[in-house]
Short mmCIF file of C-alpha atoms and ligand atoms in Angstrom, two decimals:
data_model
loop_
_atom_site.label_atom_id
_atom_site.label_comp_id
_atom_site.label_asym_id
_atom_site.label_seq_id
_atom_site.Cartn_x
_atom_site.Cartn_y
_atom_site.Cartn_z
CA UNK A 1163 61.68 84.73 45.69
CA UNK A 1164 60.51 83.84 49.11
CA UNK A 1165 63.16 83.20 51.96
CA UNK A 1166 61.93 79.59 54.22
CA UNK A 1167 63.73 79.60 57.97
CA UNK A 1168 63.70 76.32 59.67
CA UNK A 1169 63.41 76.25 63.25
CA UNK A 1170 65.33 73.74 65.41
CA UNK A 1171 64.44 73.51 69.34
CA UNK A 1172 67.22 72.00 71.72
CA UNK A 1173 67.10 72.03 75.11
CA UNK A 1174 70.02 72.07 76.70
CA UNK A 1175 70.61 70.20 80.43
CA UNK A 1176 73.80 70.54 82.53
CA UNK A 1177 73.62 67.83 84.12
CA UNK A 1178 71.89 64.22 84.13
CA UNK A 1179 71.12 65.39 87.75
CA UNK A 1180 68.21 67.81 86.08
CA UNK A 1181 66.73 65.10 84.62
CA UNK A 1182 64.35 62.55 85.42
CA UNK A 1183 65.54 58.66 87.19
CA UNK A 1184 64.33 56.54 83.67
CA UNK A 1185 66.55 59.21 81.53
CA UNK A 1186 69.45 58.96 83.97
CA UNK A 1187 68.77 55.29 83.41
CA UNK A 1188 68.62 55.15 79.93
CA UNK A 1189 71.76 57.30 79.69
CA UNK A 1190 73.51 55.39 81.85
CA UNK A 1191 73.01 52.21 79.38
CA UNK A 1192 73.93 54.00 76.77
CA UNK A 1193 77.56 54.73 78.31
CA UNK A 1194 77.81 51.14 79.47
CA UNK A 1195 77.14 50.74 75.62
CA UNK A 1196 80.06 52.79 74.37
CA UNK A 1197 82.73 51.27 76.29
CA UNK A 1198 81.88 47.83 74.69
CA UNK A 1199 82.01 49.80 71.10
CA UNK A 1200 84.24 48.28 68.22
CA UNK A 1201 86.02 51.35 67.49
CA UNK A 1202 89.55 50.14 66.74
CA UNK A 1203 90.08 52.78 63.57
CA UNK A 1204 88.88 56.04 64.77
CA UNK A 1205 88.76 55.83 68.28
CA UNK A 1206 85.53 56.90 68.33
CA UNK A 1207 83.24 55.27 70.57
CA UNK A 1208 79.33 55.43 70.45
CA UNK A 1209 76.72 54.04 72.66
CA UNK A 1210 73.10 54.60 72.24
CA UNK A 1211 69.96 52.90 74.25
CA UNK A 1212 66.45 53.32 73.04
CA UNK A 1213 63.34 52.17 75.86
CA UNK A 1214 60.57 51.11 73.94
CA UNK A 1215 57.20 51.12 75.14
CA UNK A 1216 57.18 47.32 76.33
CA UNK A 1217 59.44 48.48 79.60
CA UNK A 1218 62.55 46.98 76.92
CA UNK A 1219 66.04 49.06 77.25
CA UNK A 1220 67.85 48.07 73.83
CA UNK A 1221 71.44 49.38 73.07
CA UNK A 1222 74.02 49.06 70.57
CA UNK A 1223 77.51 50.74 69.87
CA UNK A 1224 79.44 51.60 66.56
CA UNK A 1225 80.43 48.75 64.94
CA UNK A 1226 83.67 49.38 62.85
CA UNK A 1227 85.31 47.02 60.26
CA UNK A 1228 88.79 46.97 58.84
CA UNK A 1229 86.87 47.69 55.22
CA UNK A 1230 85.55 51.39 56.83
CA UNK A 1231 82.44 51.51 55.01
CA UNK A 1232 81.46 47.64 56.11
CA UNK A 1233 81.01 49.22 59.60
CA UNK A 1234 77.65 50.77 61.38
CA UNK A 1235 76.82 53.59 64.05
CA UNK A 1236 75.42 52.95 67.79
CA UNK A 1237 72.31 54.69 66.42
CA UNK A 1238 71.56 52.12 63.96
CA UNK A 1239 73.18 49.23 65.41
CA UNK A 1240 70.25 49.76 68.10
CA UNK A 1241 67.45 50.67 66.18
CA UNK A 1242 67.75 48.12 63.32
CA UNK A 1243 67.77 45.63 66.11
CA UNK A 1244 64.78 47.39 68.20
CA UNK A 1245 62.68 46.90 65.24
CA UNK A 1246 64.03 43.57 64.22
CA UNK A 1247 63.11 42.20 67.50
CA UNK A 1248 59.97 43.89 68.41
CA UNK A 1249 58.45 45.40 65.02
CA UNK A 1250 54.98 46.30 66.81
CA UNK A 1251 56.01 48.40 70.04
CA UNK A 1252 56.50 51.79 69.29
CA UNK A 1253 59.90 53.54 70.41
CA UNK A 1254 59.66 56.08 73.00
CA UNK A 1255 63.02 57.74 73.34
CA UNK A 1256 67.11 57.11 72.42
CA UNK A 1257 69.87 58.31 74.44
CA UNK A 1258 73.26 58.67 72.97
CA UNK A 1259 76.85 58.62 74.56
CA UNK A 1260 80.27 59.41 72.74
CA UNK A 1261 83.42 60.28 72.41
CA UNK A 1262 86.98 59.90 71.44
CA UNK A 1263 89.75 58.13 73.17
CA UNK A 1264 92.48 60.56 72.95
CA UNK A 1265 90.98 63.62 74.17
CA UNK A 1266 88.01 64.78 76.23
CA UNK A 1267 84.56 64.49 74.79
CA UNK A 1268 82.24 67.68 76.94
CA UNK A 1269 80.36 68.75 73.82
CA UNK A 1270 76.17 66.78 73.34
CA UNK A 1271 77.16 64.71 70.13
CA UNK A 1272 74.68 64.29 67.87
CA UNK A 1273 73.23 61.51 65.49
CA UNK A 1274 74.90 61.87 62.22
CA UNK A 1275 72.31 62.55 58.75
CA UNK A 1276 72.39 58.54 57.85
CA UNK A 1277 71.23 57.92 62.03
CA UNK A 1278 68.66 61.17 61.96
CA UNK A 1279 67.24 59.54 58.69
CA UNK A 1280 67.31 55.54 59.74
CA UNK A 1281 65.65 57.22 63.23
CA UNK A 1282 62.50 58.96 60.98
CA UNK A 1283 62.06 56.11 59.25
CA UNK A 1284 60.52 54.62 62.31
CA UNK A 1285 59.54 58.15 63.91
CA UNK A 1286 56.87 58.00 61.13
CA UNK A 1287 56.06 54.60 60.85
CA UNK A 1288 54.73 54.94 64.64
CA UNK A 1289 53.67 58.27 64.21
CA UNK A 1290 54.72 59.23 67.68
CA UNK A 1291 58.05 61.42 68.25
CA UNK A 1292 61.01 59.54 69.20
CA UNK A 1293 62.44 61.63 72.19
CA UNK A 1294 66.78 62.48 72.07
CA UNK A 1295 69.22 62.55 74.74
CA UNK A 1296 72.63 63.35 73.76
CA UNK A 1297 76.21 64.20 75.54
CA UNK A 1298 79.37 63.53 75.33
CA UNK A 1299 81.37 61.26 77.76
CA UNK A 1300 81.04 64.08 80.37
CA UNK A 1301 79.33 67.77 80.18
CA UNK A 1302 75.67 68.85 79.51
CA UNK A 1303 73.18 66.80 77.58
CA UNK A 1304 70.96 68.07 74.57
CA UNK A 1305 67.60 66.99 74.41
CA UNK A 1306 65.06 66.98 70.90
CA UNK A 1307 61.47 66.23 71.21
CA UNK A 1308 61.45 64.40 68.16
CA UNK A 1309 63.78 63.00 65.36
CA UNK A 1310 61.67 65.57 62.59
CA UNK A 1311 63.14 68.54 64.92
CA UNK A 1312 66.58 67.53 64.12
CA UNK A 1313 66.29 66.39 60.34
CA UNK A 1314 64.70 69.17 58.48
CA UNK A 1315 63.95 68.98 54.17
CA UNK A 1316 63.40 65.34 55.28
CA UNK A 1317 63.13 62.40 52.51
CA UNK A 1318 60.27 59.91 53.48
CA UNK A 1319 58.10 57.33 51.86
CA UNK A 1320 55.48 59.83 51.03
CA UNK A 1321 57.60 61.49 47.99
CA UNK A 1322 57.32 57.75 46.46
N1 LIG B 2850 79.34 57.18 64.75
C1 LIG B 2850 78.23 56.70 65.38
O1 LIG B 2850 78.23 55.60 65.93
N2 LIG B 2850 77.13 57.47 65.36
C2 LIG B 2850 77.02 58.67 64.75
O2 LIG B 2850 75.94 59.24 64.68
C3 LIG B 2850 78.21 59.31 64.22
C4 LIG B 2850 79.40 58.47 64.09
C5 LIG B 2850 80.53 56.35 64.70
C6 LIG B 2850 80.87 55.84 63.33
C7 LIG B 2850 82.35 55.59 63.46
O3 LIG B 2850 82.52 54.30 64.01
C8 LIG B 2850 82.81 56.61 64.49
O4 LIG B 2850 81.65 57.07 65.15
C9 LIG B 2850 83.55 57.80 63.89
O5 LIG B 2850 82.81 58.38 62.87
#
């Protein structure tokens, strides 16, 4: 038998102040994205921005429906659109802002398995890494170079 380790690299920011203007920027969509989030059943509200390499800023927030599974996350709500509208430009990075309504969100929240795997599908369609920002409403924000760094054992089009 041989043991496999995967590696996962996060770095970890306390503050937006430590990072550069165009991610304070980006993040700063991304909040203005939760707060418009349709998130009447959990209370959970998303926002996410992505900057493509055109200059665009595109966000999107969770999308929830009274039939649960009908609904969609930030995550995808942006990217599916992203692509929709401008298939050719590549997508440089994604910032991502949530948290709950009834309590304090502090903790970087990450892209759930369905986001991290809608994300690669583009990641290696452009063959360039899509940079991550995440945070919660408040508190330090988590950084991955890439979508691959986050979704290890990954399923893509080359198994088919
Ligand atoms: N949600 C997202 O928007 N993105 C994620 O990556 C995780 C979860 C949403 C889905 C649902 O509307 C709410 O958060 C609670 O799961």
């Amino acid at each position: 038998m041989k043991k496999l380790k995967i590696e996962c690299h996060i770095n970890a920011f306390e503050s937006l102040d430590e990072l550069p203007k165009n991610i304070q920027e980006l993040m700063h969509n991304a909040h203005v994205a939760r707060l418009k989030a349709h998130a009447p059943y959990s209370n959970f509200l998303v926002g996410a921005a992505l900057e493509l390499s055109n200059g665009e800023i595109i966000s999107g927030n969770n999308q929830e429906n009274a039939a649960y599974p009908s609904g969609l996350c930030a995550e995808r709500t942006a990217v599916f659109y992203a692509h929709s509208k401008y298939p050719n430009e590549t997508i440089l990075r994604m910032a991502i802002s949530a948290g709950s309504t009834y309590k304090k969100t502090s903790t970087p929240i990450p892209p759930c398995g369905g986001c991290r795997q809608a994300l690669m599908e583009y990641e290696t369609l452009q063959d360039t890494p899509i940079e991550l920002y995440f945070m919660g409403t408040e508190g330090p924000i988590a950084h991955s170079a890439s979508i691959e760094n986050i979704l290890p054992l990954i399923f893509d089009k080359s198994v088919l």
